[in-house]
XYZ file of C-alpha atoms in Angstrom:
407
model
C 0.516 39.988 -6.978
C 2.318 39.626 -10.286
C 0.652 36.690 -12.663
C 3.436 35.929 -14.135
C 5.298 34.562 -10.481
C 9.049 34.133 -10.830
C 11.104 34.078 -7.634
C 9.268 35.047 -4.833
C 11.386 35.897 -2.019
C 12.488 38.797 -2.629
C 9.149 40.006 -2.791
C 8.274 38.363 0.217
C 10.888 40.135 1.666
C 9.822 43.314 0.911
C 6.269 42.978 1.967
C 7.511 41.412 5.457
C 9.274 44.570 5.702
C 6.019 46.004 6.143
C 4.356 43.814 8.188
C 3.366 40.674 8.981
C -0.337 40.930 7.156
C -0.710 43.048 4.008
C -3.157 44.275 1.353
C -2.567 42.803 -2.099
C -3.866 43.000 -5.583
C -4.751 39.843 -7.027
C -5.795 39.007 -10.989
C -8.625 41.313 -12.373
C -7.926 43.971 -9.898
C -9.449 41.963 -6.962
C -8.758 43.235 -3.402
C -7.155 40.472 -1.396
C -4.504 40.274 1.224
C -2.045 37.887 2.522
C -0.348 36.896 5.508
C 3.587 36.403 5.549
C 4.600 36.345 9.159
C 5.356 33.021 10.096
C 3.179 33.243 13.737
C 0.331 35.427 12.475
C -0.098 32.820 9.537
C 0.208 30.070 12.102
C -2.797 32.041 14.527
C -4.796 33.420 11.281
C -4.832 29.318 9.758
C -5.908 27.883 13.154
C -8.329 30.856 13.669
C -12.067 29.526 14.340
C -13.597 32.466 12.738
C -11.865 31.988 9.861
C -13.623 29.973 6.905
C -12.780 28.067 3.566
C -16.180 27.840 1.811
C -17.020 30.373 -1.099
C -20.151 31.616 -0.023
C -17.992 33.878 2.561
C -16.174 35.049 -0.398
C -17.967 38.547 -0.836
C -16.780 39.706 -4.327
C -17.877 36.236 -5.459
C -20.744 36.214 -3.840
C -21.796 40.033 -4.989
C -21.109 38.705 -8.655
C -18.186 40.414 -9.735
C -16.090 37.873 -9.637
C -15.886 36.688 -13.672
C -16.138 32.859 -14.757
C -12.722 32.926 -16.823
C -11.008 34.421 -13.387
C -7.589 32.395 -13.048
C -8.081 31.866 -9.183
C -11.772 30.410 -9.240
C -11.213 27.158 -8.928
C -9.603 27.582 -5.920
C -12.686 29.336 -4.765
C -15.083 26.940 -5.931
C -14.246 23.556 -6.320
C -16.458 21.405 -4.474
C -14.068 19.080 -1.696
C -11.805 18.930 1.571
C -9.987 22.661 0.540
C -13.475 24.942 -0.072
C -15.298 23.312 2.797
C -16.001 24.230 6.444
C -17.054 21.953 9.847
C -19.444 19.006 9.664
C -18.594 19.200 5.182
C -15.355 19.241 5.959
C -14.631 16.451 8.257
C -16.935 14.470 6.259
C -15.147 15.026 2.817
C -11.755 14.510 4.864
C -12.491 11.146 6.004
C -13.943 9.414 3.096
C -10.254 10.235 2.284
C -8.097 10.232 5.079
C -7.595 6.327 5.726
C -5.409 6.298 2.646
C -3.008 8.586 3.898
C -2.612 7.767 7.481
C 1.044 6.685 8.782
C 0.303 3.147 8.570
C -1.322 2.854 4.968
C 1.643 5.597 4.031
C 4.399 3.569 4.996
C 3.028 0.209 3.024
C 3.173 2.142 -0.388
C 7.139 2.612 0.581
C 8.004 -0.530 -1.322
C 6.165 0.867 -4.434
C 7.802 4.194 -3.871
C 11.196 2.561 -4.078
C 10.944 0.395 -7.085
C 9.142 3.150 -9.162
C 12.452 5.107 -8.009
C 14.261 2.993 -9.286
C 12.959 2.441 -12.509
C 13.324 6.443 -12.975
C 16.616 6.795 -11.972
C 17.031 4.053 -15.007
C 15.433 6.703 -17.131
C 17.208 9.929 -16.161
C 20.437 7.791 -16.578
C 19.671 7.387 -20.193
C 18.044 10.751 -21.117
C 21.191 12.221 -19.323
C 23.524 9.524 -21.881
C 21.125 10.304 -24.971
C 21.355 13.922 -24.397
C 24.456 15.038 -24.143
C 25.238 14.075 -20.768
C 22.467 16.356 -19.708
C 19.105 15.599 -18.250
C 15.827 17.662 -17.386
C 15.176 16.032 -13.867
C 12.168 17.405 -13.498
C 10.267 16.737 -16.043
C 12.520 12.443 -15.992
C 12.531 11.939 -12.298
C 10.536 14.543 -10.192
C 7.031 14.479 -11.925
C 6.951 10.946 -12.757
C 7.358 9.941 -9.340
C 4.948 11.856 -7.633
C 2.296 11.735 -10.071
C 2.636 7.919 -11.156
C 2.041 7.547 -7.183
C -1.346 9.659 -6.854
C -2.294 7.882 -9.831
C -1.907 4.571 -9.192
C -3.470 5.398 -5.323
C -6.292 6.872 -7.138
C -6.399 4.155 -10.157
C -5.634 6.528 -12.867
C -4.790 4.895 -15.950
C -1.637 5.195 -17.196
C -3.221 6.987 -20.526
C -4.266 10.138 -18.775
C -1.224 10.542 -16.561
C 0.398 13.563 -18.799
C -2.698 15.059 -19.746
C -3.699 15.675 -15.962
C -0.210 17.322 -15.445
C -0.900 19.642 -18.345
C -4.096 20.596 -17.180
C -2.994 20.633 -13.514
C -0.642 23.442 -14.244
C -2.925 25.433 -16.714
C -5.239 25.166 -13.573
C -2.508 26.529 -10.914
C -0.888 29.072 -13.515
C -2.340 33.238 -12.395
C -1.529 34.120 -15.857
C -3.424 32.498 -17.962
C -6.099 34.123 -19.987
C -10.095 33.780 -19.662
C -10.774 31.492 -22.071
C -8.137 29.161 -21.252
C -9.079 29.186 -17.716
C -12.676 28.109 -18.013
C -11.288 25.454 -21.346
C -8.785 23.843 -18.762
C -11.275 23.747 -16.094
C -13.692 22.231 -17.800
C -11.122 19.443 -19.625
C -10.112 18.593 -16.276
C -13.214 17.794 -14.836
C -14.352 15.761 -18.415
C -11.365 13.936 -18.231
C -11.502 12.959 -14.099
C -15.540 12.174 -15.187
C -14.435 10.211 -17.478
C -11.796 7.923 -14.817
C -14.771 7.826 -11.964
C -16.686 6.449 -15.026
C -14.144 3.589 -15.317
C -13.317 2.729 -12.129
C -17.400 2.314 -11.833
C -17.785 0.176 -14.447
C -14.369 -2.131 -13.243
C -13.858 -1.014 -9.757
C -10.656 -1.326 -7.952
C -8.526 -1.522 -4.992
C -8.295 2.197 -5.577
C -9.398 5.658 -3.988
C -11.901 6.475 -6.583
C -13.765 3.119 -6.195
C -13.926 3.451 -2.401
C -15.426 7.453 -3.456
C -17.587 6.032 -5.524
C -18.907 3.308 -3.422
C -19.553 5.845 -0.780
C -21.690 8.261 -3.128
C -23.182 4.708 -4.378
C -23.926 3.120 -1.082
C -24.431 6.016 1.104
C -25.372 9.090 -1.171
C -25.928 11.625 1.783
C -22.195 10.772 2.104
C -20.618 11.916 -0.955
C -22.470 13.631 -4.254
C -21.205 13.570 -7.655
C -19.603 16.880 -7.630
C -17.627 16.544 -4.346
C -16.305 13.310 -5.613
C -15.233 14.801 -9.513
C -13.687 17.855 -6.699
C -12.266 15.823 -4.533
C -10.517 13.943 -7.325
C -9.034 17.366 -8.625
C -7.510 18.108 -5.324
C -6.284 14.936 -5.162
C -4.403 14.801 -8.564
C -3.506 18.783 -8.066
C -2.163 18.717 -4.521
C -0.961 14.777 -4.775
C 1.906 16.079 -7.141
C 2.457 19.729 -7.875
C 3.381 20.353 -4.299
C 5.884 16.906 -4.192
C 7.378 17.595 -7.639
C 7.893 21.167 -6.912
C 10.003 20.009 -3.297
C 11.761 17.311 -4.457
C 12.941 20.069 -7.747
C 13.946 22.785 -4.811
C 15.556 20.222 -2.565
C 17.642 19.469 -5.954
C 18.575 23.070 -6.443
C 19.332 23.505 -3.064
C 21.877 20.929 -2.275
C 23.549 21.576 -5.564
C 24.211 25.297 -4.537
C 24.853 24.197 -1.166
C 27.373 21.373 -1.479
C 28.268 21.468 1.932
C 24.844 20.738 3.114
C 25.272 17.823 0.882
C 28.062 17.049 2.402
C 26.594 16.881 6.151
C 24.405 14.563 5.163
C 26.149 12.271 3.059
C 28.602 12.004 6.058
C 25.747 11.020 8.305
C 25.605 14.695 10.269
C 22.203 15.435 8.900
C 19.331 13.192 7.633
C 17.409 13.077 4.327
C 14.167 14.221 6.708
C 16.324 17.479 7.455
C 17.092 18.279 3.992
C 12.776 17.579 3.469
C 12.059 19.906 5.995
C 14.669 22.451 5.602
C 13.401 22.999 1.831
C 9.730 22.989 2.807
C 11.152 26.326 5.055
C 13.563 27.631 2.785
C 11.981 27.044 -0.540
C 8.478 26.243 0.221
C 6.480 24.363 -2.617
C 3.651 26.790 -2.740
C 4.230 29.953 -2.165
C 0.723 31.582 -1.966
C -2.101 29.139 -1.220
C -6.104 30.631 -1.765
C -8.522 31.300 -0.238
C -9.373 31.929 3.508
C -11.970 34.088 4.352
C -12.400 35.872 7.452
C -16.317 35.351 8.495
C -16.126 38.799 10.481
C -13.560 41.872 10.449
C -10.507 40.540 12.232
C -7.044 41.791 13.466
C -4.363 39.584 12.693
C -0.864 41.319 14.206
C -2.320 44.884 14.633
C -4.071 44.695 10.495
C -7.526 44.275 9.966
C -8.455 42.068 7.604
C -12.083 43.060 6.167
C -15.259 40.204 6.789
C -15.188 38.112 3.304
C -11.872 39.440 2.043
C -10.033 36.732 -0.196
C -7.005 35.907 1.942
C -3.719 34.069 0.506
C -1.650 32.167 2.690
C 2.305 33.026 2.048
C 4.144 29.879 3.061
C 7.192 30.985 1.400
C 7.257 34.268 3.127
C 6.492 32.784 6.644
C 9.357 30.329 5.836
C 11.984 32.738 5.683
C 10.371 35.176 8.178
C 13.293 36.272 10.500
C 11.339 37.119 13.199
C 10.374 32.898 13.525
C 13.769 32.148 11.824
C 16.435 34.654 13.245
C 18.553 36.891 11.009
C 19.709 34.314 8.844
C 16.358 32.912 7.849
C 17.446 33.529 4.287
C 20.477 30.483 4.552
C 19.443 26.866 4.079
C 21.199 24.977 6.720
C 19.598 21.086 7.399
C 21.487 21.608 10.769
C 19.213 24.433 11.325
C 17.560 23.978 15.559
C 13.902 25.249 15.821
C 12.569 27.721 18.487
C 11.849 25.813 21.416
C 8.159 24.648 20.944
C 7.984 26.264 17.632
C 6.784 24.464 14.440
C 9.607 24.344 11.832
C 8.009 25.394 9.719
C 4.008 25.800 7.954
C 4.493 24.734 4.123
C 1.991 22.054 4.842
C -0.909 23.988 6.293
C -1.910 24.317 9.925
C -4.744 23.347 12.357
C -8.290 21.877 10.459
C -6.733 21.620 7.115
C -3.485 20.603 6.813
C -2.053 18.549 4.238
C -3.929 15.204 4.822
C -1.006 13.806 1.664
C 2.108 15.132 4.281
C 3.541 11.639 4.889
C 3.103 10.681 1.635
C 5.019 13.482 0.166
C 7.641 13.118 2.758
C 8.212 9.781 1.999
C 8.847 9.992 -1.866
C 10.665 13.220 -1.116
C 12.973 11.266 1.257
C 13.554 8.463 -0.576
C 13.596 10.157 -4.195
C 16.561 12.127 -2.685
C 18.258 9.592 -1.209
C 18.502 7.522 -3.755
C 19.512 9.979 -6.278
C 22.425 11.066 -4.683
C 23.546 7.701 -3.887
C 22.959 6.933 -7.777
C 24.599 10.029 -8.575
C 27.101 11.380 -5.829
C 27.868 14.111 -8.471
C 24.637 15.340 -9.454
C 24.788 19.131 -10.645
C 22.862 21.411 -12.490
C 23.540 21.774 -15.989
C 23.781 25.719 -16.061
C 23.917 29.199 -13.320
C 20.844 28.803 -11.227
C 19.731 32.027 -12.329
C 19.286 31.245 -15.553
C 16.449 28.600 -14.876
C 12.722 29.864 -15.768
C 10.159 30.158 -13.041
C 6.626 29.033 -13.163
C 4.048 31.358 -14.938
C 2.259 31.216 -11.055
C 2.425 33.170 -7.599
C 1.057 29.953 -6.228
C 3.211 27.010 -7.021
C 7.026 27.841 -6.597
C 9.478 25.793 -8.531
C 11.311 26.174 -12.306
C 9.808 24.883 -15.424
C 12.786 22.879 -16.127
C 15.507 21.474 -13.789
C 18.747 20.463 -16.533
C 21.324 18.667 -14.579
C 24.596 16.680 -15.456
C 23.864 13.614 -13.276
C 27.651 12.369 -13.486
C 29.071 8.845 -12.832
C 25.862 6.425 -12.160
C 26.812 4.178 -9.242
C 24.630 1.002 -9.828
């Protein structure tokens, strides 16, 4: 796997050439593998011999797996994403009554003014700069991230610092040192908000964590709730910031899928769930490890081999998507039965924060293009620089012309 990321597809198309499940090389020479195909990711995910928790991990587990390796928090942060059975549908629903459909759709209100105030802010970077704009660092972060925040009672202080760190945390690049100095900063700094919200509790997420660890201390201990709050401010905005960027790109290199759904052919859900295929937000997701030597579409994959998850492969995989998997199309009819797609997860662990980030996708797309019918990027596609990361898949900077502001 190359550290430094980029584009993956064409990649992705290359190692789907050779099958649906393949070795790979990850950071510090590690043996891993990963699995593309769209339905041998879907059986391998769902797969009851198949386990999230570290101590199945055997290169970790045999020590030669180094503390400044760029991946280890992945491995080994304590929460819903590293744990298996009885841990994990405990940790899941001390959480999971602030994301169900219900609880979801009464944040919409808060989703829309906050989108409005942004659009207010693009409009003016876009007037102060020359016309042009960097909507993802004006409009897509903001949104996402001022959301998890306020759902977690964040203060408003540590909102950029927690981005930085987020993507220092995500990036396969980065160097030892840095590694282990932005892992640790993260966890002093989400310390130092559980120490907050315990001293002035709220109508918040952390406060309800931290009355469970308070009130019923089998429950909840002070690690899983420090890891379960870096999941939370990780996964509750790097994956929406990096769709609602794609979905961007996309329909501005695609102005006739635009066009189908500004003339009422296709919704603002299609163009959601059309990106999460085409242009999925994470491309490779760690770790799953297999508790016993499995075959997964005629590969074996070895007992306590490190095993990525390759949502953008499986997205584009033209033996789930046909022969023109590669074009976005919001038109675009599943197989009969099929899931459209598995950007979110699958089975035990999928994304508990999937209406939530379909929501502010929706509406953050919605109401740009109303704002701005004639939104377009400022510059060739090609041009724009990728994230430093094989697992989150987006550009560092998305400069557009936003155009006539209707409102």
């Amino acid at each position: 796997m190359d550290p430094a990321g980029g584009c993956p597809h064409a990649d992705n198309a290359r190692l789907l050439a050779r099958g649906a499940v393949t070795p790979v090389v990850l950071p510090g020479e590690v043996a891993g593998m990963a699995v593309l195909g769209h339905d041998a990711l879907r059986e391998f995910l769902a797969h009851p011999e198949v386990a999230k928790g570290a101590a199945h991990f055997t290169a970790l587990r045999e020590g030669r797996i180094t503390a400044g390796w760029p991946l280890l928090t992945f491995a080994t942060v304590r929460g819903m994403t590293t744990a298996d059975g009885e841990d994990h549908r405990r940790l899941r629903s001390l959480v999971s009554r602030a994301f169900t459909a219900r609880r979801v759709e009464e944040l919409r209100p808060r989703v829309e003014e906050l989108t409005a105030v942004l659009l207010d802010a693009l409009h003016r970077a876009a007037r102060d700069g020359g016309e042009v704009a960097d909507l993802r660092g004006h409009f897509a972060l903001p949104l996402p991230m001022g959301v998890i925040c306020e759902l977690l009672g964040v203060d408003a202080e540590y909102r950029d610092r927690l981005h930085h760190l987020s993507n220092q945390v995500v990036a396969t690049d980065i160097g030892p040192e840095q590694a282990v100095a932005a892992n640790r900063e993260l966890v002093a700094v989400l310390a130092t908000v559980a120490a907050r919200r315990a001293a002035e509790p709220g109508d918040d997420l952390t406060s309800a964590l931290i009355a469970a660890r308070d009130e019923e201390g089998d429950r909840l201990g002070q690690e899983e709730l420090i890891g379960t709050l870096v999941l939370m401010i990780i996964a509750g905005h790097e994956t929406t910031l990096n769709l609602i960027t794609n979905a961007v790109r996309a329909l501005c290199g695609h102005r006739d899928q635009l066009d189908l759904v500004t003339k009422g052919d296709a919704s603002w859900a299609d163009v959601v769930e059309e990106t999460l295929r085409w242009d999925a937000p994470v491309s490779y997701f760690p770790f799953r490890y297999p508790v016993r030597d499995m075959t997964v579409d005629g590969t074996v994959i070895p007992q306590g081999t490190p095993v990525l998850a390759g949502y953008s492969a499986a997205g584009r995989d033209p033996a789930a998507h046909g022969p023109d998997a590669d074009r976005f199309d919001v038109t675009r009819p599943g197989r009969p039965g099929a899931v459209r797609h598995l950007s979110l997860g699958y089975g035990a662990h999928y994304c508990l924060g999937a209406p939530l980030a379909r929501l502010e996708a929706t509406i953050a797309l919605e109401r740009l293009f109303t704002r701005f019918p004639d939104l377009d990027l400022a510059g060739p596609e090609a041009e724009l620089s990728r994230h430093s990361s094989f697992v989150g898949n987006s550009v560092r900077a998305l400069p557009v012309r936003p155009g006539t502001s209707r409102g």
